[in-house]
PDB file of C-alpha atoms and ligand atoms in Angstrom:
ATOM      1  CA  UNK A   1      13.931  15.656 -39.300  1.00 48.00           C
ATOM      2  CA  UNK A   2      15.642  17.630 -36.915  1.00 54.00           C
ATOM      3  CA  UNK A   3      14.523  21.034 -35.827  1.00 57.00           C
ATOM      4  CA  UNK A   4      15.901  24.183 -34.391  1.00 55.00           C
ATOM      5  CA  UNK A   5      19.842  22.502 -33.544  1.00 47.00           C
ATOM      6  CA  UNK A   6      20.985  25.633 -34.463  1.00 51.00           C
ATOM      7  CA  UNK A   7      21.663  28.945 -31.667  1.00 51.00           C
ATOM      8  CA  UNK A   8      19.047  31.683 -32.638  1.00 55.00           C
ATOM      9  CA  UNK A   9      21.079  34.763 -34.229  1.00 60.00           C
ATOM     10  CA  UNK A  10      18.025  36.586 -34.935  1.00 71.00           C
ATOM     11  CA  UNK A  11      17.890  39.955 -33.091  1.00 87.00           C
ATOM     12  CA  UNK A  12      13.984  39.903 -32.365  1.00 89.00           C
ATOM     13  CA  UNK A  13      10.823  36.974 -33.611  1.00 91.00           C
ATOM     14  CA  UNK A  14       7.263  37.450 -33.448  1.00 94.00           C
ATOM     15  CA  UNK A  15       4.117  34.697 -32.660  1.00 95.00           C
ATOM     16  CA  UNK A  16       4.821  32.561 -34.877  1.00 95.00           C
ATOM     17  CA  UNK A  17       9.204  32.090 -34.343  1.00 95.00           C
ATOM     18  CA  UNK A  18       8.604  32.183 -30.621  1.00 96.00           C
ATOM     19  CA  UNK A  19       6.596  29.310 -31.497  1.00 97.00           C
ATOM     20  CA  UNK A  20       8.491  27.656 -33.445  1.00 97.00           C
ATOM     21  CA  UNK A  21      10.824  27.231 -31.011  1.00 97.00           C
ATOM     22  CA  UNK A  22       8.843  25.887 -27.928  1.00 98.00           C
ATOM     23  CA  UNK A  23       7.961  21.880 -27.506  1.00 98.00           C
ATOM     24  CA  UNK A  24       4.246  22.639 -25.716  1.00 98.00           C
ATOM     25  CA  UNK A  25       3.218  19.753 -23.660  1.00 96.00           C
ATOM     26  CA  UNK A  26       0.969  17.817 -21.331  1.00 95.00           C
ATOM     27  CA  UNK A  27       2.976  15.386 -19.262  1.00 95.00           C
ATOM     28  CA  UNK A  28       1.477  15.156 -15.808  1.00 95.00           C
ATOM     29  CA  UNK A  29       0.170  12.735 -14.704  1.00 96.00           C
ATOM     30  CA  UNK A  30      -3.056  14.122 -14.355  1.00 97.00           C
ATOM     31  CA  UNK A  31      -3.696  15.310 -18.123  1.00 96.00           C
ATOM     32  CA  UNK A  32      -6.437  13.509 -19.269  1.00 98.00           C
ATOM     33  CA  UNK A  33      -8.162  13.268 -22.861  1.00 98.00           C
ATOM     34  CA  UNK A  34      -9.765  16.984 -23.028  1.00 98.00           C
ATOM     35  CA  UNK A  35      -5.977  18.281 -22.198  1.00 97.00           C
ATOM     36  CA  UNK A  36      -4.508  16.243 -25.160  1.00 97.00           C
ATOM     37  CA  UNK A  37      -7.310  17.539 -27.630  1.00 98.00           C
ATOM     38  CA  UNK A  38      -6.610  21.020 -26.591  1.00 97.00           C
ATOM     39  CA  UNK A  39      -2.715  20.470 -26.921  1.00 97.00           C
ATOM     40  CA  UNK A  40      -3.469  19.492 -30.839  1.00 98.00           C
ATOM     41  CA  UNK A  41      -6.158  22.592 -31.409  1.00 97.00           C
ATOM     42  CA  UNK A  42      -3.252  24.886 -30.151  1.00 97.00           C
ATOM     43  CA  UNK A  43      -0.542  23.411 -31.734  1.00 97.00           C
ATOM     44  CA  UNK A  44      -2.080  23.453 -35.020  1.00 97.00           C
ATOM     45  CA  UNK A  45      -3.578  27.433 -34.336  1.00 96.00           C
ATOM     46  CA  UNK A  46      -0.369  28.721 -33.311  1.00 96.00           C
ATOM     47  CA  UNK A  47       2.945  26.318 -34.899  1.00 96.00           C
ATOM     48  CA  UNK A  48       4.376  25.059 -32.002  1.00 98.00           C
ATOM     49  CA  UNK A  49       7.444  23.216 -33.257  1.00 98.00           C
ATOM     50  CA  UNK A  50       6.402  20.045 -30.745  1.00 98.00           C
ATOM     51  CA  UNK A  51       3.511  18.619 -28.740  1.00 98.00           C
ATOM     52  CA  UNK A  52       4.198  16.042 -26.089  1.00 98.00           C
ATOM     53  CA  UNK A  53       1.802  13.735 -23.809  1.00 98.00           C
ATOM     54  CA  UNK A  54       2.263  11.063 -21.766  1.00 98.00           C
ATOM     55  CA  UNK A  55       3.134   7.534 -24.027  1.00 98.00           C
ATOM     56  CA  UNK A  56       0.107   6.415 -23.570  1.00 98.00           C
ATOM     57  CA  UNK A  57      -1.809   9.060 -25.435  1.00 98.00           C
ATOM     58  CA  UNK A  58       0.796   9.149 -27.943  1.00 98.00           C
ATOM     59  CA  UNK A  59      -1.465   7.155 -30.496  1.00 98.00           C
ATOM     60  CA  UNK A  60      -3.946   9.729 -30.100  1.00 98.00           C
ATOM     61  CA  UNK A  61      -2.193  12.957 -30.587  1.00 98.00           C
ATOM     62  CA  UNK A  62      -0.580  11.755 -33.470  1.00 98.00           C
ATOM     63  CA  UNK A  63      -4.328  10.756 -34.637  1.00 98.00           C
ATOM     64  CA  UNK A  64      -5.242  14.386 -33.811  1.00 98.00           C
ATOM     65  CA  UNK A  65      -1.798  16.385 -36.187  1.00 98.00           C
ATOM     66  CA  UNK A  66      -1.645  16.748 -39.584  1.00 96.00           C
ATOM     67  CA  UNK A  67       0.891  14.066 -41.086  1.00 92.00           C
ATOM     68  CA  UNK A  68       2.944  17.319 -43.110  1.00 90.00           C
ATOM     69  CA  UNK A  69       1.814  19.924 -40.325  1.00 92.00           C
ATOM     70  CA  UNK A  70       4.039  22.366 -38.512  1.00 94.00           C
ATOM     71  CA  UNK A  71       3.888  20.142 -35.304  1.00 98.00           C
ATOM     72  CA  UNK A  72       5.919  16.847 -34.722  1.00 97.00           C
ATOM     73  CA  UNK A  73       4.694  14.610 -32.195  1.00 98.00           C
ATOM     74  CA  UNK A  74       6.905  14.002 -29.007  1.00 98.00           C
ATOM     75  CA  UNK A  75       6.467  11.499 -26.194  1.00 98.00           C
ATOM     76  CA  UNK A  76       8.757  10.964 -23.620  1.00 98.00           C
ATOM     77  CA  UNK A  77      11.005   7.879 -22.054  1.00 98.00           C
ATOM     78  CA  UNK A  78      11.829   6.351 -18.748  1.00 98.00           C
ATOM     79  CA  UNK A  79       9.889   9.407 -17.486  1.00 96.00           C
ATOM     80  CA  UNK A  80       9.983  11.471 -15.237  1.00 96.00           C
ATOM     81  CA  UNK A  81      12.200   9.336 -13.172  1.00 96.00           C
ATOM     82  CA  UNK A  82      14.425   8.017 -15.240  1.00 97.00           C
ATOM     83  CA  UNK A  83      15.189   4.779 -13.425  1.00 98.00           C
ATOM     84  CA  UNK A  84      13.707   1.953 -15.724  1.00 98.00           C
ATOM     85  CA  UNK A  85      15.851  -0.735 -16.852  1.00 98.00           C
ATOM     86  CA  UNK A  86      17.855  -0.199 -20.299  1.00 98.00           C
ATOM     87  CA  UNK A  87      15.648  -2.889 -21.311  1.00 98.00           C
ATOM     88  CA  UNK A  88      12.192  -1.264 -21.072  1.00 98.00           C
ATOM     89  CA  UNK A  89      13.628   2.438 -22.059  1.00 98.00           C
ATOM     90  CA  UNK A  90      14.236   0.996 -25.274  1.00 98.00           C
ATOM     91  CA  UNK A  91      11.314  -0.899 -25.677  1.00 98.00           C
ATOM     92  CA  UNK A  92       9.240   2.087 -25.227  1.00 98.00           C
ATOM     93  CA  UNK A  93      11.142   4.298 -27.490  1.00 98.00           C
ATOM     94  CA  UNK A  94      10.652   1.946 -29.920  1.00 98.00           C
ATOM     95  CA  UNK A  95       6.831   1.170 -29.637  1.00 98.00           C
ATOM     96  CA  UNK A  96       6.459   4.799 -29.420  1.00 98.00           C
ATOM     97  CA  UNK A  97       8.120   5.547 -32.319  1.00 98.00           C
ATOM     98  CA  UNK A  98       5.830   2.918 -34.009  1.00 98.00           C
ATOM     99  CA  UNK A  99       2.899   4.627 -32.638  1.00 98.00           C
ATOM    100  CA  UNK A 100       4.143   7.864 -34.265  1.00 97.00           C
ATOM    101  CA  UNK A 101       6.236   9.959 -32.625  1.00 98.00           C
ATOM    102  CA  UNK A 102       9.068  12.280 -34.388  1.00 97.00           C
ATOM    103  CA  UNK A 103      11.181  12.814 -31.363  1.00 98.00           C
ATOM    104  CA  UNK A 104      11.512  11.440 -28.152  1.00 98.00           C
ATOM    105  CA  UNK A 105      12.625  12.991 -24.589  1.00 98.00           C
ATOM    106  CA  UNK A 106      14.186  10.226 -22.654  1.00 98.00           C
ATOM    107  CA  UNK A 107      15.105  10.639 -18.516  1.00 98.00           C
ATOM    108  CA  UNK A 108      18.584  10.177 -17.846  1.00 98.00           C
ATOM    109  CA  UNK A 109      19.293   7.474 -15.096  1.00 98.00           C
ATOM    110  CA  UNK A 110      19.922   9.911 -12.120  1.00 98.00           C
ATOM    111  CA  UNK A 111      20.631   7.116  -9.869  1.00 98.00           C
ATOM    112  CA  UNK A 112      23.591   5.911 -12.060  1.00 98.00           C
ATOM    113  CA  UNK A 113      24.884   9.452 -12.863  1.00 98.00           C
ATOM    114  CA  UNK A 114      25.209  10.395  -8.796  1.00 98.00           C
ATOM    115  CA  UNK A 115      26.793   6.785  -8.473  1.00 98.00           C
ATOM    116  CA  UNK A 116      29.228   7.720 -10.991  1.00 98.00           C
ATOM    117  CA  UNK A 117      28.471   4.789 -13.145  1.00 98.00           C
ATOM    118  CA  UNK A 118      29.086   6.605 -15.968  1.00 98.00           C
ATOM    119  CA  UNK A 119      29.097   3.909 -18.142  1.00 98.00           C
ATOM    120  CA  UNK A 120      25.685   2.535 -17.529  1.00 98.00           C
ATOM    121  CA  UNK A 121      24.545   6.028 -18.170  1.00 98.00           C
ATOM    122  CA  UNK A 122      26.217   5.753 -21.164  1.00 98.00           C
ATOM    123  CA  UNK A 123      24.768   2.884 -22.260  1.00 98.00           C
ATOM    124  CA  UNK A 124      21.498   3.255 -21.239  1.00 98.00           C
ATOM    125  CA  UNK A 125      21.522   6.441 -23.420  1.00 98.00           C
ATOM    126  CA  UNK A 126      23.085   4.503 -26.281  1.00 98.00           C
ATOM    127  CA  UNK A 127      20.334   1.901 -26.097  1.00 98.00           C
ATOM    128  CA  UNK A 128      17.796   4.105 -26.597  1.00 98.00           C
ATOM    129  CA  UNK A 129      19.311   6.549 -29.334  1.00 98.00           C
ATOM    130  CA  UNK A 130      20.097   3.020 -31.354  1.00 98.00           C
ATOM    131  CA  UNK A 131      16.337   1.507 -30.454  1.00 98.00           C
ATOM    132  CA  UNK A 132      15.027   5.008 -32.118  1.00 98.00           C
ATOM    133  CA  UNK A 133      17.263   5.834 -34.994  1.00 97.00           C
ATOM    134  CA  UNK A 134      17.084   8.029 -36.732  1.00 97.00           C
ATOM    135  CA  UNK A 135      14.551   9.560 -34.787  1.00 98.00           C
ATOM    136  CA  UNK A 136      16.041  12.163 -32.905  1.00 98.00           C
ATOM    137  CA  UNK A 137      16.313  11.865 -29.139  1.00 98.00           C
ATOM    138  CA  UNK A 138      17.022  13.982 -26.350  1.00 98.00           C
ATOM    139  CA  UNK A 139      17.966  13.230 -22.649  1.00 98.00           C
ATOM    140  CA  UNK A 140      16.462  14.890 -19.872  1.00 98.00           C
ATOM    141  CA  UNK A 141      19.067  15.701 -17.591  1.00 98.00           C
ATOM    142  CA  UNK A 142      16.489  17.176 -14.256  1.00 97.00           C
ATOM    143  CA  UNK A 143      18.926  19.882 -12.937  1.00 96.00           C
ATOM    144  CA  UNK A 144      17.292  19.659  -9.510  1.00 95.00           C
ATOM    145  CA  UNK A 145      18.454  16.165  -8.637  1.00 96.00           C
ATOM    146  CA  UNK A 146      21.792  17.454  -9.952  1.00 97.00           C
ATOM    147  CA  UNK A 147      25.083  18.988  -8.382  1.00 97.00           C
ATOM    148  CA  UNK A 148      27.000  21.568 -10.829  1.00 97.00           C
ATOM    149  CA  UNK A 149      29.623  18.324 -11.256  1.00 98.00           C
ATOM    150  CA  UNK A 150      27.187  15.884 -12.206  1.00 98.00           C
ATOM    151  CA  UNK A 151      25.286  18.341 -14.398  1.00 98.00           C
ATOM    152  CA  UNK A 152      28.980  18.559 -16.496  1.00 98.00           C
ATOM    153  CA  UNK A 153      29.352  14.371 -16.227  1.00 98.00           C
ATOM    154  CA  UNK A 154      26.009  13.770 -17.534  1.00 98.00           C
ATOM    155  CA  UNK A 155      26.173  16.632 -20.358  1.00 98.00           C
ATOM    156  CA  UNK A 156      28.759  15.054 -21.418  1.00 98.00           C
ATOM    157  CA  UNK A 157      27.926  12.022 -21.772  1.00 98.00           C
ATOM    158  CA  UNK A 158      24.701  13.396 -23.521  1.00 98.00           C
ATOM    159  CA  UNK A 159      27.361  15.153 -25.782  1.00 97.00           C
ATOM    160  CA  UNK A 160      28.783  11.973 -26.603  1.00 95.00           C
ATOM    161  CA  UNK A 161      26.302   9.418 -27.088  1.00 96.00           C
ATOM    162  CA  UNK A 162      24.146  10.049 -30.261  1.00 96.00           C
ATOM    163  CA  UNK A 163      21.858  12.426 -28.718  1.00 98.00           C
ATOM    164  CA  UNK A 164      20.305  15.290 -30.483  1.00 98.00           C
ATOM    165  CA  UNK A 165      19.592  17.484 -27.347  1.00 98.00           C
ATOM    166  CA  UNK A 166      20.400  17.985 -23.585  1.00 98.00           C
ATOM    167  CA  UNK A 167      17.400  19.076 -21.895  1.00 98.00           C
ATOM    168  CA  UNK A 168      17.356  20.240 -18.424  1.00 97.00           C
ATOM    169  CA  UNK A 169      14.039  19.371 -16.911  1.00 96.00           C
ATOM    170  CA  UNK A 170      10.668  17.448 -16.744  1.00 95.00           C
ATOM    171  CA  UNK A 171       8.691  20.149 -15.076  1.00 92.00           C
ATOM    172  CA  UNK A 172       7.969  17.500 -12.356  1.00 94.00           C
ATOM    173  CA  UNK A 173      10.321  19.255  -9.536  1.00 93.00           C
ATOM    174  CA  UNK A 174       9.699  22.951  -8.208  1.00 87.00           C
ATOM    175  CA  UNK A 175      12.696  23.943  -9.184  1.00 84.00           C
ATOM    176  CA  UNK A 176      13.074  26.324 -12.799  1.00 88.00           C
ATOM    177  CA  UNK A 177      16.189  25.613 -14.954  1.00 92.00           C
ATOM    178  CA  UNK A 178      18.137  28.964 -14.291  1.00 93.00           C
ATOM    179  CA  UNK A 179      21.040  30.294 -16.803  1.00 94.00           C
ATOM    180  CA  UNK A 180      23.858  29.647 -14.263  1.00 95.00           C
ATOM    181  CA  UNK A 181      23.409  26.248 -14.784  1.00 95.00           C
ATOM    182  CA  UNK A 182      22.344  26.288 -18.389  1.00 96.00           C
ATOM    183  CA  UNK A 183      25.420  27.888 -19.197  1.00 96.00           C
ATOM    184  CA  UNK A 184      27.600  25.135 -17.550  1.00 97.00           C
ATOM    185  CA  UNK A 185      25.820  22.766 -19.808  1.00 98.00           C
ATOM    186  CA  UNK A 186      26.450  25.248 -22.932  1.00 97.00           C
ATOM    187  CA  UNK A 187      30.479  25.415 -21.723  1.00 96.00           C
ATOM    188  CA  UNK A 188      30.273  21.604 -21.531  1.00 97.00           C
ATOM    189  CA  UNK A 189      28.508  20.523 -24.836  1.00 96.00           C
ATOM    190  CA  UNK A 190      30.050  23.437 -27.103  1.00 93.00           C
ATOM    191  CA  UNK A 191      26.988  22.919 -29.929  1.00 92.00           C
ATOM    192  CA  UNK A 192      27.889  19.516 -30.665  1.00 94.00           C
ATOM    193  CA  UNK A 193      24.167  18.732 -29.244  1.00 97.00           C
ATOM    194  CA  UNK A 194      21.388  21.006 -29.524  1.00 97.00           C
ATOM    195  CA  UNK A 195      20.092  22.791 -25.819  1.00 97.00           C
ATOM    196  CA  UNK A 196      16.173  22.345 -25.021  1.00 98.00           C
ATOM    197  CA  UNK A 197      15.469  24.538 -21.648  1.00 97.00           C
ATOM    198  CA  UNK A 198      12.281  23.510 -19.712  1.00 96.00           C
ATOM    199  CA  UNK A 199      10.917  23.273 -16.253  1.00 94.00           C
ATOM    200  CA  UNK A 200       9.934  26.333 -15.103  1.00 94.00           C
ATOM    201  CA  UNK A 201      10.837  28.844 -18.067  1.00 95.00           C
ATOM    202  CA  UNK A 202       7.841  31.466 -17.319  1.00 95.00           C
ATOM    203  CA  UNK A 203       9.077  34.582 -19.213  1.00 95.00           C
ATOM    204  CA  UNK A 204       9.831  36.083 -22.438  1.00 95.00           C
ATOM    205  CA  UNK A 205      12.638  37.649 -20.362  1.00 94.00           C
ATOM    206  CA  UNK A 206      13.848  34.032 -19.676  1.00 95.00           C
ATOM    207  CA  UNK A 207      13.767  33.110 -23.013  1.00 95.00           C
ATOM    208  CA  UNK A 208      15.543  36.245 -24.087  1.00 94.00           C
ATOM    209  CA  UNK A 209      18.565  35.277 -22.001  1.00 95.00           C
ATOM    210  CA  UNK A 210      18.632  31.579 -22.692  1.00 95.00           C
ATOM    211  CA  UNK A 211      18.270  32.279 -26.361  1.00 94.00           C
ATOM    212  CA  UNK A 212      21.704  34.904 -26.403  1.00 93.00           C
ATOM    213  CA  UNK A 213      23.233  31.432 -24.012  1.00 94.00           C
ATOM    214  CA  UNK A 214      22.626  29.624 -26.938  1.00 94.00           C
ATOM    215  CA  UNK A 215      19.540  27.637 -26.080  1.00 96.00           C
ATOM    216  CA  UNK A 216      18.053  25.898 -29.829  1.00 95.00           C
ATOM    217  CA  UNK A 217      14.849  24.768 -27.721  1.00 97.00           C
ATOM    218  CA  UNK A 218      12.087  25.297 -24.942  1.00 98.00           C
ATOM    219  CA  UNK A 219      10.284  23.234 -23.308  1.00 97.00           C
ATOM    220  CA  UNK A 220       7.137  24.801 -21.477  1.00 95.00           C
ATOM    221  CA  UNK A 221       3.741  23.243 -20.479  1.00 93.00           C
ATOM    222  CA  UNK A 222       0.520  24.429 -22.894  1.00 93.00           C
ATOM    223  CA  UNK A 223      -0.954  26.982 -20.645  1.00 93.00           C
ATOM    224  CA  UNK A 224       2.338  29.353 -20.266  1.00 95.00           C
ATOM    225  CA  UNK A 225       3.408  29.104 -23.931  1.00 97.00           C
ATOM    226  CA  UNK A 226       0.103  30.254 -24.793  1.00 97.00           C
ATOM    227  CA  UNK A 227       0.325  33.269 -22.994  1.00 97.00           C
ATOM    228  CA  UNK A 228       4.253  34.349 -23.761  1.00 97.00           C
ATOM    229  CA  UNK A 229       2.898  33.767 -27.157  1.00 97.00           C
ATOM    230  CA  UNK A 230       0.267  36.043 -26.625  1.00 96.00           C
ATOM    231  CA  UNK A 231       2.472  38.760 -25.010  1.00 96.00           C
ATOM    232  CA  UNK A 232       4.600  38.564 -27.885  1.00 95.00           C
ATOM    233  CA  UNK A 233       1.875  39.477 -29.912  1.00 95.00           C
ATOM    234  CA  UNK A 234       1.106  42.356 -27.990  1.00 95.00           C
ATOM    235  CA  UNK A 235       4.426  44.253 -28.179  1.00 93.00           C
ATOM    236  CA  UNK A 236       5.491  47.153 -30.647  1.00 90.00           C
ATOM    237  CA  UNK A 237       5.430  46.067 -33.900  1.00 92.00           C
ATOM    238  CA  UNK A 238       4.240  42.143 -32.426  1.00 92.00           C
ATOM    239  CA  UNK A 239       7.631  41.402 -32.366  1.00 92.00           C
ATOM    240  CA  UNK A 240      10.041  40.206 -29.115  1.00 90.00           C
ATOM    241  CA  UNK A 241      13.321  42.127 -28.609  1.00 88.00           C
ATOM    242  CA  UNK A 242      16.033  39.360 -28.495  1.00 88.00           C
ATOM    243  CA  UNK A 243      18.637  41.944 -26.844  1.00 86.00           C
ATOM    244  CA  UNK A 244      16.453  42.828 -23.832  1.00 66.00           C
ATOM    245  CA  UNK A 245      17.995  42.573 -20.771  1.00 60.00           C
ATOM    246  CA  UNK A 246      16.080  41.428 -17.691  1.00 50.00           C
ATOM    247  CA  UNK A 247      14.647  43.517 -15.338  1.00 44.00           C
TER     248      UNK A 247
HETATM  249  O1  G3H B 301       9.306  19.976 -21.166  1.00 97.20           O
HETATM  250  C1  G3H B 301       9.038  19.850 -19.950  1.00 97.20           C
HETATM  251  C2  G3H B 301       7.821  20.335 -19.332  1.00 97.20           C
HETATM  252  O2  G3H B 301       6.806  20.369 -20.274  1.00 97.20           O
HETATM  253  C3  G3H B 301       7.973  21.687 -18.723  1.00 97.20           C
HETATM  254  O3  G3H B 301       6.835  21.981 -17.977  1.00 97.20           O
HETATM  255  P1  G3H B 301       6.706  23.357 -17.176  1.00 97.20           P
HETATM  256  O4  G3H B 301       6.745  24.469 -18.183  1.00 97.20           O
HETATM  257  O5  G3H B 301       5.396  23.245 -16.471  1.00 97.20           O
HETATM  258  O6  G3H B 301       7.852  23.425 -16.212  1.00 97.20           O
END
């Protein structure tokens, strides 16, 4: 099933919508079995929409969520480079999806896209969305790597190919997705794919702004979610102004 493809025209959420909307996860490389345990317990306390780990621990969080729970299980592809063959990205979307994932966040092939082999990237993406079907998939575009022109190409191709989301980032570069460039990949895709923002998003300022964009999805590692979950519940009323400019 498909979640949150739709722009938020809410004009404030509390805990549990903020939740709702955020994919938690623990994808470095150095999350071990305590960190995926945790990633469950808070996923199941709080409703995030999404938990992802690392492919190999896939088996186990889906071991550790309620079948009919608020939480799907996410792993991700080709990650976090993105350079794999076609052959292998959907090979692992497929055993992953037969270890129980719901969704799947798959790196783009950077390497093509600045070569302008646009239709390898194509392909590669088309692989993988056919490997998986119809599990929804989304392709991780990693806006640091990225000029403003290639972020457009490879949108677009994202657009095009079966996806079910762009995503911007794998939170394994220093650089946070920004809404300059999130709105060039808004412009581009014009809701024919949903928008998941991650790497980097650290406020509920941020998410504010990237929700009025027209962002369906976040991305954000356990520990920060946690707490702009927990500073929602501490406002007026425990609910998060929508309309709030930043500061
Ligand atoms: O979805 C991608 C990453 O989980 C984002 O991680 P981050 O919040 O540490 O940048």
């Amino acid at each position: 099933m498909l979640r949150n493809i739709r722009p938020n025209t809410t004009s404030s959420i509390d805990a549990r919508e903020l939740a709702a909307l955020i994919d938690i996860s623990a994808v470095q490389a150095f999350h071990g079995e305590q960190d995926v345990r945790e990633l469950a317990e808070i996923a199941i306390a709080q409703g995030f929409v999404a938990a992802h780990v690392l492919p190999h621990f896939v088996p186990l969080l889906r071991s550790l969520l309620p079948r009919e729970g608020a939480t799907i299980v996410g792993g991700p592809v080709g990650f976090p480079s993105g350079g794999h063959t076609t052959k292998i990205k959907a090979a692992e979307a497929a055993g992953l999806v037969a270890a129980g994932a719901q969704e799947l966040d798959m790196m783009i092939n950077v390497g093509r896209l600045k070569s302008n082999d646009l239709a390898y990237v194509r392909a590669d993406i088309r692989a993988v969305v056919e490997a998986i079907a119809p599990v929804p998939l989304k392709v991780i575009l990693e806006l640091a790597h990225l000029s403003d022109d290639e972020i457009r190409k490879g949108a677009e191709i994202v657009a095009d190919s079966g996806a079910a989301f762009v995503k911007t980032g794998t939170g394994w570069t220093p650089n946070a997705t920004t809404t300059e460039r999130l709105r060039l990949i808004i412009d581009t895709v014009g809701g024919a794919v949903g928008v998941k923002a991650s790497g980097g998003i650290r406020s509920l300022e941020a998410i504010a702004e990237m929700l009025r964009l027209g962002v369906t999805r976040f991305g954000i590692n356990t520990k920060v979610a946690v707490d702009l979950v927990r500073q929602c519940t501490e406002l007026p009323g425990g609910r998060f102004d929508l309309a709030q400019e930043t500061a």
